[in-house]
Amino acid sequence: MNTLGIKKQFYKNVIFLDWKWQIKNRLKGISFLSSLGIIPEKQVEKFRTLLSSYHFATTPYYFSLCHEMDYSDPIFRQIIPSLEEIEFRLPGSQLDPLAEKVYSVTPHLIHRYPDRVLIITTSLCASYCRHCNRKRFWSTKPWVINKKEIEQIVFYIKRNKNIREVILSGGDPLFINQNYLEYILKKIRQLQNVDVIRIGTRIPVVLPMRITSSLGKMLRKYRPIWINTHFNHPYEITKEAKKAADILSLNGIAMANQTVLLKGVNDDLDILSELFTRLEAMLIKPYYLFHCDCVQGTDHFRTSIKKGQELISKLEGRIGGLCIPKFVVDLPNGAGKAPCGPNFLEKIDGDMAVFKTWEGKKFIYKGASGA
Ligand SMILES: *Cc1c(COP(=O)(O)O)cnc(C)c1O
Ligand code: SF4
């Protein structure tokens, strides 16, 4: 399949908007990559090695969002495999830096924080992100959680009364067969101690036509549900993505977004500010901006923490508070997420506090010590 010309043709075609067609016609394999002209003859073997560790698949829809056919394009860079994944390593990168294996309490259930647990529901996704922090799954046989594992998880949550929130993650939970997903949701909703169900998914970004009114109506029955999605660039905010967000919000689903700060994709003030304001307008609250985890195979995407802090500080005041996510580093060894500012309070001295305003001016505040 060739690229931009076909993109225009597709858009005129209703088939393009059918999610089943999108899944059936996913772009995969080395032959598609060759057709992009990114594999010089000498590197075919290296690309084979790359794909044997880190596979490649994406939807025609998501691929059609590329503006340029090279790694300078923010969409291309997120989905098209690059030799840097196997050839470039920074010190400290690991297979599982968040120690998710260590914190697993039953198969596929991670309990790191007191009041919430995370279920890894499947290894499958509609489109594979090159920066994925669960790349370690990519070499296992594809799997979806089975009924016995769900029973064990339900049993664990029932016994641990502190748990009030259950996060479905993956892989992509919305890529699971709808009836089976409903089976899982029903089981969790039956637990008295669980208030909130959260679903982490990239479907609204890479396959938004999958958010049908039938899926919306099904999810509606298991509210309160939060959908945490993963938009990284304004190119991803399309008519289709807006429609998906609309279906979810009209069905009473709350939405938030987790962006990963990625070198060459979105490490830029104007890009982030456009992304976050447009998400707010879709009723999706920008929730986290993640420093890219130290995961093997993703090192070339990592910016400095300082860069992240600079960007997030400059957003303050420039766009509304509802548009600004928390900048966090997910600390290795399962130490949890650490917010990294910005900090506008420079010093407290008795009753006097020294602030920096959003415009960068010094401000002396009296009344710091309180009653
Ligand atoms: C990130 C994460 C959560 C959710 O943390 P929030 O700060 O509530 O978003 C829960 N469990 C695990 C294992 C996580 O990695
Ligand atoms: S959708 Fe999420 S789990 Fe799937 S490849 Fe992308 S980052 Fe990884």
Short mmCIF file of C-alpha atoms and ligand atoms in Angstrom, two decimals:
data_model
loop_
_atom_site.label_atom_id
_atom_site.label_comp_id
_atom_site.label_asym_id
_atom_site.label_seq_id
_atom_site.Cartn_x
_atom_site.Cartn_y
_atom_site.Cartn_z
CA MET A 1 0.00 0.00 0.00
CA ASN A 2 1.36 3.41 -0.82
CA THR A 3 0.91 6.36 1.33
CA LEU A 4 -0.44 9.87 0.92
CA GLY A 5 -2.35 9.55 -2.35
CA ILE A 6 -4.15 6.52 -0.98
CA LYS A 7 -4.85 8.39 2.22
CA LYS A 8 -7.07 10.83 0.37
CA GLN A 9 -8.85 8.03 -1.47
CA PHE A 10 -9.51 6.21 1.76
CA TYR A 11 -11.11 9.18 3.37
CA LYS A 12 -13.77 9.19 0.70
CA ASN A 13 -14.42 5.56 1.40
CA VAL A 14 -16.89 4.55 4.09
CA ILE A 15 -15.06 1.28 4.56
CA PHE A 16 -12.24 3.33 6.01
CA LEU A 17 -14.43 4.25 8.93
CA ASP A 18 -15.33 0.66 9.77
CA TRP A 19 -13.26 -0.59 12.71
CA LYS A 20 -13.41 -4.21 11.59
CA TRP A 21 -11.99 -3.21 8.23
CA GLN A 22 -9.26 -1.28 10.03
CA ILE A 23 -8.27 -4.33 12.06
CA LYS A 24 -8.40 -6.69 9.10
CA ASN A 25 -6.24 -4.34 7.07
CA ARG A 26 -3.63 -3.50 9.65
CA LEU A 27 -0.26 -2.58 8.22
CA LYS A 28 2.40 -5.05 9.31
CA GLY A 29 5.57 -6.84 8.40
CA ILE A 30 8.81 -6.10 6.70
CA SER A 31 7.30 -5.86 3.21
CA PHE A 32 5.21 -2.87 4.20
CA LEU A 33 8.23 -1.21 5.79
CA SER A 34 10.24 -1.85 2.62
CA SER A 35 7.55 -0.14 0.59
CA LEU A 36 8.20 3.01 2.63
CA GLY A 37 11.76 3.06 1.33
CA ILE A 38 13.28 3.19 4.80
CA ILE A 39 15.25 -0.08 4.57
CA PRO A 40 18.46 0.06 2.56
CA GLU A 41 19.43 -3.32 1.04
CA LYS A 42 22.30 -3.71 3.54
CA GLN A 43 19.96 -3.38 6.52
CA VAL A 44 17.27 -5.92 5.67
CA GLU A 45 18.74 -8.47 8.10
CA LYS A 46 18.99 -5.91 10.89
CA PHE A 47 15.36 -4.97 10.37
CA ARG A 48 14.41 -8.65 10.59
CA THR A 49 16.21 -8.87 13.93
CA LEU A 50 14.48 -5.69 15.07
CA LEU A 51 11.04 -7.03 14.18
CA SER A 52 11.73 -10.36 15.87
CA SER A 53 12.14 -8.52 19.19
CA TYR A 54 9.73 -5.65 18.63
CA HIS A 55 6.95 -6.38 16.20
CA PHE A 56 5.19 -3.84 14.04
CA ALA A 57 1.50 -3.32 13.35
CA THR A 58 -0.63 -0.24 12.98
CA THR A 59 -4.03 0.73 11.63
CA PRO A 60 -4.41 2.33 8.18
CA TYR A 61 -6.27 5.14 9.97
CA TYR A 62 -3.43 5.99 12.33
CA PHE A 63 -0.85 5.68 9.57
CA SER A 64 -2.91 8.07 7.43
CA LEU A 65 -2.26 10.79 10.04
CA CYS A 66 1.41 11.00 8.97
CA HIS A 67 2.20 14.24 7.18
CA GLU A 68 5.73 13.23 6.13
CA MET A 69 7.06 9.77 5.35
CA ASP A 70 10.12 9.84 7.59
CA TYR A 71 11.13 9.81 11.26
CA SER A 72 10.78 13.59 11.52
CA ASP A 73 7.02 13.07 11.46
CA PRO A 74 5.49 12.69 14.94
CA ILE A 75 3.08 9.91 13.90
CA PHE A 76 5.60 8.03 11.77
CA ARG A 77 8.09 8.20 14.64
CA GLN A 78 5.58 6.68 17.08
CA ILE A 79 4.72 3.64 14.92
CA ILE A 80 7.44 2.85 12.40
CA PRO A 81 10.24 0.64 13.81
CA SER A 82 13.69 2.18 13.90
CA LEU A 83 17.06 0.46 14.30
CA GLU A 84 17.68 2.76 17.26
CA GLU A 85 15.40 0.43 19.24
CA ILE A 86 18.09 -2.26 19.17
CA GLU A 87 21.20 -0.17 18.59
CA PHE A 88 20.83 2.76 20.96
CA ARG A 89 21.04 2.27 24.74
CA LEU A 90 21.26 4.76 27.56
CA PRO A 91 22.68 3.63 30.88
CA GLY A 92 20.04 2.41 33.30
CA SER A 93 17.50 1.16 30.80
CA GLN A 94 15.82 -2.09 31.78
CA LEU A 95 13.22 -4.55 30.55
CA ASP A 96 10.82 -3.87 33.42
CA PRO A 97 12.03 -0.75 35.27
CA LEU A 98 8.74 -0.36 37.13
CA ALA A 99 9.20 -3.83 38.62
CA GLU A 100 5.68 -4.77 37.61
CA LYS A 101 6.61 -8.44 37.90
CA VAL A 102 7.68 -8.00 41.51
CA TYR A 103 4.49 -6.14 42.42
CA SER A 104 2.21 -8.73 40.81
CA VAL A 105 0.04 -10.33 43.48
CA THR A 106 -1.78 -12.80 41.24
CA PRO A 107 -1.08 -13.37 37.54
CA HIS A 108 -1.62 -10.02 35.75
CA LEU A 109 -2.67 -8.06 38.87
CA ILE A 110 -0.30 -5.33 40.09
CA HIS A 111 -0.83 -3.87 43.56
CA ARG A 112 1.57 -1.01 44.15
CA TYR A 113 -0.53 1.65 45.89
CA PRO A 114 -2.80 1.07 48.89
CA ASP A 115 -6.19 1.91 47.37
CA ARG A 116 -5.90 0.90 43.72
CA VAL A 117 -4.82 -2.05 41.60
CA LEU A 118 -3.95 -2.49 37.97
CA ILE A 119 -4.96 -5.46 35.84
CA ILE A 120 -2.99 -6.24 32.71
CA THR A 121 -5.87 -7.59 30.68
CA THR A 122 -4.13 -8.52 27.42
CA SER A 123 -0.86 -8.25 25.52
CA LEU A 124 -2.64 -7.08 22.35
CA CYS A 125 -3.01 -3.57 20.96
CA ALA A 126 -4.52 -2.18 17.78
CA SER A 127 -1.30 -0.35 16.97
CA TYR A 128 2.08 -0.84 18.65
CA CYS A 129 3.78 2.31 19.96
CA ARG A 130 7.55 2.32 19.60
CA HIS A 131 7.83 4.05 23.00
CA CYS A 132 5.66 1.47 24.83
CA ASN A 133 6.82 0.87 28.40
CA ARG A 134 5.51 -2.70 28.35
CA LYS A 135 7.63 -3.70 25.37
CA ARG A 136 8.72 -6.72 27.41
CA PHE A 137 5.38 -8.36 26.51
CA TRP A 138 5.95 -8.08 22.84
CA SER A 139 8.01 -11.23 22.65
CA THR A 140 5.48 -13.41 24.51
CA LYS A 141 2.74 -15.31 22.76
CA PRO A 142 -0.33 -13.04 22.41
CA TRP A 143 -2.71 -13.51 25.29
CA VAL A 144 -5.93 -12.23 26.85
CA ILE A 145 -6.62 -12.77 30.53
CA ASN A 146 -8.62 -15.96 31.11
CA LYS A 147 -11.64 -16.63 33.33
CA LYS A 148 -9.63 -18.46 35.97
CA GLU A 149 -7.23 -15.52 36.28
CA ILE A 150 -10.19 -13.16 36.57
CA GLU A 151 -11.57 -15.32 39.41
CA GLN A 152 -8.24 -15.07 41.26
CA ILE A 153 -8.19 -11.30 40.79
CA VAL A 154 -11.76 -10.90 41.99
CA PHE A 155 -10.94 -13.02 45.04
CA TYR A 156 -7.91 -10.87 45.84
CA ILE A 157 -9.78 -7.57 45.50
CA LYS A 158 -12.69 -8.84 47.60
CA ARG A 159 -10.31 -9.71 50.45
CA ASN A 160 -8.47 -6.36 50.31
CA LYS A 161 -11.05 -3.84 51.42
CA ASN A 162 -8.70 -0.88 50.95
CA ILE A 163 -8.95 -1.27 47.20
CA ARG A 164 -11.45 1.21 45.84
CA GLU A 165 -10.26 1.63 42.27
CA VAL A 166 -9.51 -0.98 39.62
CA ILE A 167 -7.52 -0.02 36.54
CA LEU A 168 -7.83 -2.12 33.41
CA SER A 169 -4.65 -1.80 31.43
CA GLY A 170 -2.71 -3.83 28.90
CA GLY A 171 -2.07 -4.02 26.03
CA ASP A 172 -5.34 -2.39 25.22
CA PRO A 173 -8.50 -3.42 27.11
CA LEU A 174 -10.76 -1.88 24.46
CA PHE A 175 -9.17 -4.21 21.91
CA ILE A 176 -10.73 -7.17 23.74
CA ASN A 177 -13.90 -8.72 22.33
CA GLN A 178 -16.82 -6.59 23.56
CA ASN A 179 -18.77 -9.43 25.19
CA TYR A 180 -15.71 -10.65 27.05
CA LEU A 181 -14.84 -7.10 28.14
CA GLU A 182 -18.37 -6.81 29.49
CA TYR A 183 -17.90 -10.08 31.35
CA ILE A 184 -14.79 -8.60 33.05
CA LEU A 185 -16.50 -5.29 33.85
CA LYS A 186 -19.50 -7.06 35.34
CA LYS A 187 -17.28 -9.15 37.62
CA ILE A 188 -15.50 -6.05 38.90
CA ARG A 189 -18.65 -3.98 39.29
CA GLN A 190 -20.09 -6.70 41.56
CA LEU A 191 -17.36 -6.02 44.13
CA GLN A 192 -18.75 -3.85 46.93
CA ASN A 193 -15.46 -2.14 47.76
CA VAL A 194 -14.77 -0.97 44.20
CA ASP A 195 -15.99 2.60 43.53
CA VAL A 196 -14.25 3.43 40.31
CA ILE A 197 -13.22 1.46 37.24
CA ARG A 198 -10.52 3.04 35.13
CA ILE A 199 -9.66 1.87 31.61
CA GLY A 200 -6.29 2.75 30.10
CA THR A 201 -6.61 2.63 26.32
CA ARG A 202 -5.14 4.08 23.16
CA ILE A 203 -8.12 3.07 21.01
CA PRO A 204 -9.52 6.66 20.85
CA VAL A 205 -6.18 7.64 19.26
CA VAL A 206 -5.30 4.76 16.95
CA LEU A 207 -8.71 3.27 16.15
CA PRO A 208 -11.35 5.83 17.23
CA MET A 209 -14.05 4.24 15.03
CA ARG A 210 -14.00 1.31 17.47
CA ILE A 211 -15.80 3.59 19.97
CA THR A 212 -19.23 2.78 18.59
CA SER A 213 -22.50 3.73 20.21
CA SER A 214 -22.93 0.06 21.11
CA LEU A 215 -19.62 0.09 23.02
CA GLY A 216 -20.60 3.40 24.65
CA LYS A 217 -23.92 1.97 25.82
CA MET A 218 -22.24 -1.13 27.19
CA LEU A 219 -19.67 0.88 29.18
CA ARG A 220 -22.41 3.15 30.46
CA LYS A 221 -23.88 0.28 32.48
CA TYR A 222 -20.73 -0.07 34.59
CA ARG A 223 -20.21 3.57 35.61
CA PRO A 224 -18.49 5.32 37.27
CA ILE A 225 -15.85 4.68 34.61
CA TRP A 226 -12.86 6.85 33.76
CA ILE A 227 -11.17 6.33 30.43
CA ASN A 228 -7.52 7.28 30.49
CA THR A 229 -6.29 7.64 26.99
CA HIS A 230 -2.94 8.45 25.40
CA PHE A 231 -2.83 11.36 22.92
CA ASN A 232 0.71 12.59 22.24
CA HIS A 233 0.36 15.05 19.38
CA PRO A 234 -2.24 17.44 17.90
CA TYR A 235 -2.19 15.48 14.59
CA GLU A 236 -4.04 12.77 16.51
CA ILE A 237 -6.97 15.04 17.21
CA THR A 238 -9.21 14.35 14.23
CA LYS A 239 -12.89 14.38 13.41
CA GLU A 240 -12.98 10.65 14.24
CA ALA A 241 -11.22 11.09 17.59
CA LYS A 242 -13.64 13.88 18.52
CA LYS A 243 -16.58 11.69 17.64
CA ALA A 244 -15.20 8.89 19.84
CA ALA A 245 -14.77 11.31 22.75
CA ASP A 246 -18.30 12.58 22.22
CA ILE A 247 -19.78 9.09 22.35
CA LEU A 248 -17.95 8.42 25.59
CA SER A 249 -18.88 11.68 27.29
CA LEU A 250 -22.52 11.42 26.19
CA ASN A 251 -22.57 8.01 27.85
CA GLY A 252 -21.40 9.48 31.13
CA ILE A 253 -17.79 8.30 30.90
CA ALA A 254 -15.19 10.69 32.34
CA MET A 255 -11.94 11.04 30.41
CA ALA A 256 -8.35 11.92 31.15
CA ASN A 257 -5.17 11.75 29.10
CA GLN A 258 -1.64 10.53 29.71
CA THR A 259 0.96 11.98 27.36
CA VAL A 260 4.49 10.62 27.19
CA LEU A 261 7.10 13.30 26.56
CA LEU A 262 8.93 12.03 23.48
CA LYS A 263 11.98 13.46 21.83
CA GLY A 264 11.22 14.51 18.27
CA VAL A 265 7.48 13.97 18.75
CA ASN A 266 6.15 16.45 21.29
CA ASP A 267 9.07 17.99 23.23
CA ASP A 268 8.00 21.44 22.20
CA LEU A 269 6.00 24.15 23.97
CA ASP A 270 3.66 25.02 21.09
CA ILE A 271 2.90 21.37 20.35
CA LEU A 272 2.09 20.56 23.97
CA SER A 273 0.04 23.67 24.44
CA GLU A 274 -2.03 22.95 21.33
CA LEU A 275 -2.42 19.31 22.33
CA PHE A 276 -3.59 20.06 25.87
CA THR A 277 -6.00 22.85 24.95
CA ARG A 278 -7.59 20.73 22.23
CA LEU A 279 -7.98 17.83 24.65
CA GLU A 280 -9.73 20.11 27.13
CA ALA A 281 -12.15 21.07 24.36
CA MET A 282 -12.91 17.36 23.85
CA LEU A 283 -13.70 17.08 27.58
CA ILE A 284 -10.53 15.06 28.12
CA LYS A 285 -8.56 16.32 31.11
CA PRO A 286 -4.78 16.27 30.56
CA TYR A 287 -3.79 14.21 33.59
CA TYR A 288 -0.15 13.18 33.36
CA LEU A 289 2.83 14.17 31.25
CA PHE A 290 5.27 11.28 31.72
CA HIS A 291 9.00 11.45 31.48
CA CYS A 292 9.74 8.54 29.12
CA ASP A 293 10.52 5.48 31.31
CA CYS A 294 13.94 3.80 31.20
CA VAL A 295 12.63 0.88 29.13
CA GLN A 296 14.96 -1.00 26.80
CA GLY A 297 14.13 -0.29 23.20
CA THR A 298 12.80 3.21 23.84
CA ASP A 299 15.95 5.10 24.87
CA HIS A 300 16.09 7.26 21.75
CA PHE A 301 12.79 8.87 22.81
CA ARG A 302 13.99 10.04 26.21
CA THR A 303 14.39 13.77 26.87
CA SER A 304 15.98 15.15 30.01
CA ILE A 305 13.85 15.59 33.13
CA LYS A 306 14.98 19.21 33.07
CA LYS A 307 13.46 19.68 29.62
CA GLY A 308 10.15 18.30 30.90
CA GLN A 309 10.23 20.65 33.88
CA GLU A 310 10.97 23.62 31.67
CA LEU A 311 8.11 22.83 29.33
CA ILE A 312 5.57 22.24 32.06
CA SER A 313 6.57 25.43 33.94
CA LYS A 314 6.15 27.52 30.81
CA LEU A 315 2.62 26.23 30.31
CA GLU A 316 1.55 27.61 33.69
CA GLY A 317 -0.54 30.76 33.19
CA ARG A 318 -0.19 30.55 29.43
CA ILE A 319 -3.05 28.04 29.16
CA GLY A 320 -5.86 27.27 31.61
CA GLY A 321 -5.30 25.11 34.65
CA LEU A 322 -7.75 22.51 33.28
CA CYS A 323 -5.37 21.99 30.35
CA ILE A 324 -2.22 21.39 32.37
CA PRO A 325 -1.21 17.85 33.37
CA LYS A 326 1.08 16.88 36.20
CA PHE A 327 4.64 16.17 35.03
CA VAL A 328 5.78 12.90 36.62
CA VAL A 329 8.61 10.44 36.58
CA ASP A 330 7.57 6.84 37.26
CA LEU A 331 10.46 5.81 39.46
CA PRO A 332 12.30 2.54 38.80
CA ASN A 333 11.89 -0.52 41.03
CA GLY A 334 8.25 0.25 41.62
CA ALA A 335 8.91 3.26 43.85
CA GLY A 336 5.86 4.93 42.28
CA LYS A 337 5.15 8.13 40.42
CA ALA A 338 6.98 11.27 41.52
CA PRO A 339 5.53 14.68 40.56
CA CYS A 340 8.29 17.07 39.39
CA GLY A 341 6.84 20.51 39.69
CA PRO A 342 6.61 23.20 38.54
CA ASN A 343 7.34 25.01 41.76
CA PHE A 344 6.51 28.70 41.96
CA LEU A 345 7.24 29.01 45.67
CA GLU A 346 10.94 29.73 46.08
CA LYS A 347 11.33 30.25 49.79
CA ILE A 348 9.42 30.71 53.06
CA ASP A 349 11.00 32.95 55.70
CA GLY A 350 8.76 33.36 58.75
CA ASP A 351 5.69 35.22 57.62
CA MET A 352 7.19 36.03 54.26
CA ALA A 353 7.07 33.78 51.19
CA VAL A 354 8.93 34.44 47.97
CA PHE A 355 7.18 33.43 44.77
CA LYS A 356 8.01 33.52 41.12
CA THR A 357 4.92 34.58 39.11
CA TRP A 358 3.92 32.80 35.92
CA GLU A 359 5.42 35.75 34.05
CA GLY A 360 8.75 35.14 35.78
CA LYS A 361 8.64 38.10 38.19
CA LYS A 362 9.63 37.90 41.85
CA PHE A 363 6.73 38.32 44.26
CA ILE A 364 6.90 38.81 48.05
CA TYR A 365 3.87 37.47 49.86
CA LYS A 366 3.12 38.41 53.46
CA GLY A 367 0.96 36.17 55.57
CA ALA A 368 2.74 32.91 54.93
CA SER A 369 2.60 31.62 58.52
CA GLY A 370 -1.18 31.61 58.84
CA ALA A 371 -3.24 31.66 62.05
C1 LIG B 1 0.33 4.39 37.57
C2 LIG B 1 -0.19 3.25 38.31
C3 LIG B 1 -1.40 3.36 39.01
C4 LIG B 1 -2.26 4.60 38.98
O1 LIG B 1 -1.69 5.68 39.60
P1 LIG B 1 -2.45 7.08 39.58
O2 LIG B 1 -1.47 8.03 40.16
O3 LIG B 1 -3.69 6.90 40.37
O4 LIG B 1 -2.77 7.38 38.16
C5 LIG B 1 -1.81 2.27 39.74
N1 LIG B 1 -1.09 1.13 39.79
C6 LIG B 1 0.07 1.01 39.13
C7 LIG B 1 0.81 -0.27 39.22
C8 LIG B 1 0.57 2.07 38.36
O5 LIG B 1 1.70 1.92 37.68
S1 SF4 B 2 -1.25 1.25 23.22
FE1 SF4 B 2 -0.22 1.31 25.23
S2 SF4 B 2 0.25 -0.84 25.69
FE2 SF4 B 2 -0.21 -0.71 23.48
S3 SF4 B 2 1.76 -0.41 22.48
FE3 SF4 B 2 0.92 1.63 22.85
S4 SF4 B 2 1.77 2.26 24.84
FE4 SF4 B 2 2.05 0.02 24.67
#
